Amino acid sequence: MTMFDALTDEQETFVAPPVGVRRLLATGDPSLRTHLATFGPLPAVDGLGGVDGVTAALEEAGLAGRGGAAFPTWRKVASAAESGRAAIVVANGSEGEPMSAKDATLLHQSPHLVLDGLLLVAGVLRASEAHLVTTDGQLAPLQRAIAERADARGVRVRTTEDRFVSGEASAVANAIERGRAIPRDHVVRLSIAGIAGRPTLVLNVETLAHIAVIVRFGAAWFRSVGTADDPGTRLLTVAVDGTRRVVEAAGGTSLRRALEATGVAVESVRAVLVGGYHGAWATGEALDAPISAAGLAPFGAAPGAGILIVLSRGHCGVVRAAEIAHYLAGQSAGQCGPCANGLPEIAEVMGRLARRDRDASLPRQLRELGGLVIGRGACHHPDGTTRMVMSALEAFEHDVHAHARGLCQEVA
Ligand SMILES: Cc1cc2nc3c(=O)[nH]c(=O)nc-3n(C[C@H](O)[C@H](O)[C@H](O)COP(=O)(O)O)c2cc1C
Ligand code: SF4
């Protein structure tokens, strides 16, 4: 096994007790009976006031997407309804990030909440098709859940490739339409012309599960947990020591609290890569920041899909960032020059820095290369990769300079 294989190997996953309240993972067993006993029936679409009623509830709840970009969910639903044409709704359970396990955990433990959210959104948009895209491991629990209820028989479930960019929204649309999960150019938005030219709404499976509880219990109930700018709960995956620990945490939970809740000894933490492989490195006082857009913004980070990758003391951030850059370069879909050529170059220079090549110009070379690829892909893969590398240069500044002089404080 190379040091890069270690990043993609299947890892053990644990579910930790919640921070605050357990909502999405409340049932403990995935059966329809327990789901109905816990949450009650899904309200009829007709009683929700149509698209306007549902979008108003989602806006009041302040729900932001849990797939990475944190876009306000109400706006996405409203924009899919704008054309008046029948939309296609897609539940995105691709979870392409190897360190993430929250979507798989949700699909195993609470598949009916995800199906409820999908059916609800499809119903309110009078959608012509409802799809659920996921990876092989989640197929059996989903099929069992669908077999338990007549209303979900029309949901088309398909598996996608287990690759980093497969979960990007346009790649998910391509997988459904053409059988290949590669991103497409975003010149025309999916909400205007996606699958088969129809308005297409792609929502993360966790986002759909939150919708399922908001339409049942209301926006005020959703906001009764969390903070004003980060209402409700979110699922987090804490990746540490070869394990992935999933926890449902109240909005506004600090990084430190999330680490403690998943059994991580915070004093042993050197840094946390917040938001997964496309995220930013948090160190020092950033560990006390709330895991919210507003809380992490001063540190150049964002919650993304709730992935927290722990770098323990005694490990070198430069080496870890180089491993991740190498992995991400290999995940380019190879369609856009700046991504297909630029990311391997970035990974190569990062690799030289990690190997402590004595070359003081390496950090500058990385900044220049980053400037050449950022914003120049059909999807955000080059941007996310560059963000992670640039953030490593800042967070591990002392190590970067030491490496460029042939030294490393962490690795002998
Ligand atoms: C390279 C890349 C990979 C992505 N992978 C995923 C993924 O695995 N799952 C996911 O839900 N969203 C993923 N996204 C985000 C999706 O494009 C999209 O924003 C999301 O599914 C929308 O759902 P939301 O509004 O509920 O967050 C990815 C984005 C990029 C740029
Ligand atoms: S930016 Fe990269 S990953 Fe995204 S579509 Fe282009 S080549 Fe593929």
XYZ file of C-alpha atoms and ligand atoms in Angstrom:
451
model
C 0.000 0.000 0.000
C 1.337 3.506 -0.827
C 0.705 6.473 1.420
C -1.975 7.586 -1.063
C -3.890 4.303 -0.955
C -4.353 4.849 2.745
C -6.560 7.846 1.991
C -9.042 5.952 -0.120
C -9.282 2.642 1.717
C -12.665 1.727 3.139
C -12.582 2.802 6.768
C -14.540 1.827 9.818
C -17.470 4.114 10.604
C -18.964 4.774 14.043
C -21.976 6.835 15.052
C -21.371 8.995 18.131
C -24.034 10.255 20.601
C -25.486 13.578 19.385
C -24.335 17.042 20.402
C -27.617 18.562 21.565
C -30.411 16.581 20.002
C -30.741 13.628 17.667
C -33.187 14.401 14.885
C -32.229 12.829 11.556
C -30.673 9.833 13.262
C -33.418 9.581 15.895
C -34.956 6.248 14.926
C -32.088 3.841 15.562
C -33.681 1.366 13.168
C -34.462 1.913 9.485
C -37.897 0.247 9.295
C -40.958 2.143 8.067
C -42.803 1.211 11.249
C -40.218 2.871 13.503
C -39.967 5.817 11.121
C -43.735 6.439 11.312
C -43.790 5.895 15.073
C -40.981 8.466 15.479
C -41.929 11.134 12.940
C -45.573 10.436 12.059
C -46.869 10.434 8.487
C -45.592 12.783 5.802
C -48.142 15.616 5.333
C -50.099 15.507 2.079
C -48.612 17.788 -0.567
C -52.000 19.473 -1.140
C -52.097 20.740 2.433
C -48.751 22.552 2.261
C -49.723 25.569 0.161
C -47.959 24.479 -3.034
C -44.463 25.614 -4.009
C -44.982 28.985 -2.296
C -46.000 27.376 0.993
C -43.055 24.971 1.015
C -40.465 27.541 -0.061
C -41.782 29.969 2.584
C -41.357 27.296 5.278
C -37.832 26.456 4.060
C -36.872 30.137 3.945
C -38.214 30.727 7.456
C -36.364 27.639 8.668
C -33.141 28.979 7.125
C -32.206 25.594 5.675
C -28.985 25.680 3.617
C -27.852 22.734 1.471
C -25.759 20.077 3.195
C -23.974 18.876 0.019
C -21.172 21.424 0.207
C -22.094 24.834 -1.190
C -24.656 25.730 1.554
C -26.964 27.402 -0.952
C -30.371 28.370 0.527
C -32.620 25.396 -0.255
C -35.783 27.467 -0.709
C -34.183 29.371 -3.584
C -33.251 26.152 -5.390
C -36.772 24.762 -5.062
C -38.286 28.084 -6.188
C -35.988 28.333 -9.190
C -36.823 24.760 -10.319
C -40.499 25.810 -10.276
C -39.959 29.053 -12.176
C -40.352 27.786 -15.733
C -43.650 26.108 -14.934
C -42.415 22.968 -16.730
C -42.406 19.614 -14.960
C -39.071 19.298 -13.166
C -36.845 16.323 -12.422
C -35.770 15.966 -8.803
C -32.599 14.145 -7.797
C -31.492 13.068 -4.320
C -27.709 13.212 -4.285
C -26.283 10.441 -2.118
C -23.097 10.071 -4.161
C -20.841 11.078 -1.256
C -17.740 11.166 -3.453
C -15.458 12.478 -0.715
C -13.656 9.437 0.718
C -13.520 10.867 4.250
C -17.280 11.460 4.427
C -19.683 8.892 5.857
C -22.666 11.006 6.905
C -24.801 10.380 3.801
C -24.195 6.630 3.879
C -25.029 6.607 7.595
C -28.239 8.548 6.956
C -29.278 6.230 4.116
C -28.651 3.176 6.308
C -30.306 4.530 9.460
C -33.084 6.820 8.202
C -33.779 5.996 4.542
C -37.461 6.909 4.920
C -36.680 10.508 5.870
C -34.664 10.892 2.642
C -37.447 9.266 0.593
C -40.017 11.520 2.306
C -38.026 14.631 1.385
C -37.592 13.473 -2.204
C -41.261 12.554 -2.646
C -42.375 15.784 -1.009
C -40.233 18.022 -3.239
C -41.132 15.994 -6.337
C -44.822 16.217 -5.410
C -44.835 19.931 -4.776
C -42.993 20.606 -8.057
C -45.259 18.132 -9.892
C -42.026 16.531 -11.077
C -42.057 14.017 -13.899
C -39.233 11.953 -12.366
C -37.630 11.427 -8.953
C -34.163 9.870 -8.802
C -31.892 8.815 -5.978
C -28.214 8.422 -6.822
C -25.872 6.668 -4.425
C -22.991 4.191 -4.252
C -23.114 0.379 -4.078
C -23.010 0.083 -0.289
C -26.290 1.945 0.179
C -28.296 0.114 -2.490
C -29.604 -2.763 -0.360
C -30.943 -0.628 2.542
C -32.580 1.724 0.056
C -34.222 -1.034 -1.896
C -35.517 -2.520 1.367
C -36.973 0.859 2.346
C -38.602 1.416 -1.060
C -40.140 -2.055 -0.953
C -41.822 -1.097 2.342
C -43.908 1.729 0.884
C -46.130 2.005 -2.165
C -45.604 5.766 -2.630
C -41.850 5.330 -3.306
C -42.115 2.687 -6.023
C -41.638 5.344 -8.732
C -38.296 6.525 -7.285
C -35.525 5.519 -9.664
C -32.450 4.453 -7.745
C -29.097 4.150 -9.440
C -25.540 3.746 -8.273
C -22.705 5.950 -9.396
C -18.941 5.605 -9.565
C -17.185 6.047 -6.257
C -15.059 8.989 -7.424
C -14.519 12.432 -5.943
C -16.211 14.422 -8.722
C -19.108 11.951 -9.267
C -21.230 13.790 -6.703
C -20.945 17.189 -8.373
C -24.497 18.125 -9.393
C -23.978 18.128 -13.170
C -22.017 14.842 -12.952
C -24.999 13.336 -11.137
C -27.298 14.597 -13.920
C -24.915 13.123 -16.526
C -24.846 9.780 -14.707
C -28.636 9.609 -14.916
C -28.861 10.784 -18.510
C -25.752 9.299 -20.101
C -24.452 6.706 -17.634
C -21.200 8.636 -17.004
C -20.697 10.645 -13.833
C -18.580 13.472 -15.221
C -19.360 17.140 -14.683
C -20.695 19.217 -17.554
C -20.287 22.901 -18.305
C -22.517 25.130 -16.190
C -23.225 27.662 -18.932
C -26.906 26.773 -18.639
C -28.023 26.142 -15.075
C -29.431 22.696 -14.261
C -32.526 24.384 -12.845
C -33.219 25.720 -16.350
C -32.123 22.840 -18.576
C -30.712 19.729 -16.903
C -31.606 16.108 -17.613
C -33.284 15.828 -21.037
C -33.442 19.634 -21.147
C -35.863 19.709 -18.209
C -35.484 21.859 -15.080
C -33.476 19.635 -12.737
C -33.162 20.042 -8.991
C -30.286 18.198 -7.311
C -30.396 18.166 -3.512
C -28.133 16.370 -1.084
C -29.816 13.482 0.780
C -29.290 15.174 4.158
C -30.921 18.353 2.855
C -33.941 16.268 1.811
C -34.132 14.625 5.246
C -34.236 18.092 6.865
C -37.029 19.085 4.454
C -38.971 16.000 5.587
C -38.902 17.156 9.206
C -39.478 20.850 8.467
C -42.717 20.149 6.564
C -43.907 17.989 9.467
C -42.989 20.143 12.450
C -42.486 23.645 11.034
C -39.760 26.274 10.754
C -39.963 27.369 14.410
C -39.406 23.780 15.559
C -36.400 23.495 13.204
C -34.965 26.708 14.642
C -35.534 25.603 18.235
C -32.122 23.933 17.996
C -28.941 25.643 16.802
C -28.261 29.352 16.438
C -29.924 32.180 14.520
C -27.380 31.969 11.699
C -26.979 28.181 11.804
C -30.381 26.735 12.689
C -31.266 23.062 13.106
C -28.787 20.221 13.234
C -26.153 19.010 10.800
C -24.479 15.674 10.288
C -20.708 15.748 10.669
C -18.080 13.176 9.810
C -14.943 13.328 11.933
C -12.163 11.407 10.208
C -9.363 10.453 12.578
C -6.876 7.599 12.901
C -8.364 5.601 10.037
C -11.927 5.787 11.364
C -14.884 7.949 10.412
C -17.140 9.051 13.236
C -20.546 10.457 12.337
C -22.324 12.769 14.746
C -25.492 14.832 14.556
C -24.697 18.224 16.058
C -26.789 21.285 16.868
C -26.029 24.275 14.643
C -23.327 26.490 16.121
C -21.465 23.567 17.713
C -17.772 24.436 17.855
C -15.089 22.372 16.183
C -13.683 21.588 19.627
C -17.037 20.278 20.889
C -17.566 18.147 17.766
C -14.125 16.604 18.185
C -14.705 15.907 21.889
C -18.120 14.402 21.163
C -16.564 11.929 18.767
C -13.905 10.879 21.247
C -11.008 12.902 19.863
C -8.536 14.177 22.472
C -8.353 17.822 21.393
C -4.899 18.327 22.922
C -3.615 15.737 20.440
C -4.955 17.699 17.469
C -2.548 19.735 15.404
C -5.026 20.937 12.775
C -8.391 20.085 11.245
C -9.141 20.147 7.551
C -12.625 21.647 7.706
C -14.995 20.880 4.835
C -13.095 17.851 3.544
C -10.518 17.648 0.778
C -11.797 20.872 -0.805
C -11.758 22.568 2.568
C -9.402 24.749 4.607
C -7.023 23.933 7.468
C -8.029 25.224 10.901
C -5.483 25.564 13.708
C -5.182 27.350 17.062
C -8.109 29.589 17.975
C -10.057 28.458 14.888
C -10.703 25.200 16.792
C -13.116 27.162 19.003
C -15.079 28.538 16.042
C -18.660 27.385 15.462
C -19.054 25.027 12.475
C -21.180 27.505 10.540
C -20.634 29.731 7.520
C -20.406 32.858 9.709
C -18.321 31.201 12.424
C -15.706 29.782 10.058
C -15.547 32.683 7.571
C -12.946 34.664 9.596
C -10.656 31.636 9.262
C -11.230 31.239 5.515
C -13.173 28.015 6.042
C -16.768 26.804 5.601
C -18.675 23.760 6.871
C -18.997 22.275 3.358
C -20.492 18.809 3.686
C -19.586 18.673 7.390
C -16.319 16.763 7.032
C -13.623 17.323 9.662
C -10.314 15.617 8.952
C -8.033 15.540 11.970
C -4.283 15.944 11.686
C -2.825 14.649 14.947
C 0.291 16.048 16.581
C 3.425 14.364 15.314
C 2.082 14.406 11.755
C 3.222 16.859 9.149
C 0.574 19.120 7.585
C 2.694 19.683 4.497
C 2.980 15.944 3.863
C -0.747 15.410 4.478
C -1.713 18.309 2.182
C 0.596 16.879 -0.521
C -1.058 13.451 -0.239
C -4.485 14.996 -0.624
C -3.379 17.189 -3.553
C -2.005 14.072 -5.260
C -5.304 12.241 -4.724
C -7.366 15.196 -5.985
C -5.211 15.630 -9.103
C -5.972 11.997 -9.936
C -9.695 12.679 -9.582
C -9.921 15.303 -12.341
C -12.440 14.245 -14.956
C -9.814 15.291 -17.512
C -12.085 17.514 -19.576
C -10.734 20.980 -18.802
C -7.073 21.832 -19.523
C -6.398 23.924 -16.398
C -7.749 21.092 -14.236
C -6.302 18.114 -16.142
C -2.833 19.705 -16.479
C -2.724 22.223 -13.638
C -3.720 19.966 -10.742
C -1.003 17.357 -11.455
C 1.521 20.230 -11.577
C 0.297 21.537 -8.238
C 0.466 18.022 -6.813
C 3.979 17.595 -8.175
C 5.259 20.842 -6.617
C 3.449 20.031 -3.354
C 5.129 16.612 -3.455
C 8.543 18.236 -3.835
C 7.788 20.464 -0.845
C 6.663 17.448 1.187
C 9.855 15.573 0.252
C 11.850 18.600 1.467
C 13.475 19.452 -1.834
C 15.721 22.404 -1.048
C 14.005 24.997 -3.214
C 12.800 28.227 -1.628
C 10.706 29.047 -4.689
C 8.258 26.126 -4.206
C 5.617 28.076 -2.197
C 5.699 30.856 -4.813
C 5.361 28.301 -7.624
C 2.303 26.865 -5.879
C 0.679 30.289 -5.565
C 1.303 31.001 -9.234
C -0.080 27.639 -10.356
C -3.101 28.117 -8.117
C -3.788 31.466 -9.768
C -3.724 29.771 -13.181
C -6.306 27.057 -12.427
C -8.715 28.756 -10.063
C -12.104 29.495 -11.643
C -11.049 27.824 -14.884
C -12.821 24.469 -14.720
C -16.321 23.487 -15.764
C -16.845 22.504 -12.126
C -15.280 23.716 -8.874
C -12.773 20.863 -8.566
C -9.733 23.045 -9.407
C -10.984 25.785 -7.044
C -11.500 23.405 -4.126
C -8.135 21.728 -4.652
C -6.344 25.073 -4.857
C -8.137 26.314 -1.738
C -6.917 23.318 0.273
C -3.300 23.785 -0.938
C -3.259 27.566 -0.359
C -4.728 27.111 3.077
C -1.990 24.555 3.904
C 0.658 27.122 2.923
C -0.831 29.523 5.469
C -1.751 27.127 8.275
C 1.609 25.325 8.181
C 3.677 28.378 7.256
C 6.596 27.489 9.557
C 6.721 23.913 8.272
C 6.506 25.143 4.676
C 9.589 27.316 5.177
C 11.393 24.527 7.023
C 10.596 22.072 4.211
C 11.831 24.507 1.599
C 15.134 24.527 3.552
C 15.224 20.723 3.680
C 13.960 20.466 7.287
C 10.775 19.322 9.002
C 9.761 19.946 12.608
C 7.237 17.100 12.699
C 8.924 14.342 10.734
C 12.479 13.332 11.560
C -16.133 18.296 -7.101
C -17.453 18.336 -6.389
C -17.933 17.183 -5.774
C -19.185 17.194 -5.141
N -19.621 16.048 -4.537
C -20.837 16.032 -3.923
C -21.331 14.830 -3.298
O -20.652 13.791 -3.306
N -22.565 14.875 -2.736
C -23.332 16.009 -2.722
O -24.448 16.006 -2.219
N -22.887 17.161 -3.282
C -21.668 17.183 -3.880
N -21.222 18.334 -4.480
C -22.104 19.517 -4.452
C -23.128 19.392 -5.560
O -22.574 19.952 -6.757
C -24.430 20.136 -5.252
O -24.106 21.455 -4.904
C -25.216 19.497 -4.104
O -25.487 18.128 -4.332
C -26.523 20.247 -3.991
O -27.221 19.836 -2.867
P -27.553 20.815 -1.649
O -28.088 22.106 -2.218
O -28.583 20.042 -0.907
O -26.287 21.018 -0.893
C -19.961 18.373 -5.112
C -19.469 19.539 -5.732
C -18.217 19.527 -6.349
C -17.710 20.777 -6.997
S -12.827 21.160 -13.760
Fe -11.789 19.168 -13.680
S -13.179 17.798 -12.632
Fe -14.357 19.622 -13.234
S -15.222 19.126 -15.244
Fe -13.276 20.117 -15.684
S -11.755 18.461 -15.795
Fe -13.597 17.622 -14.837
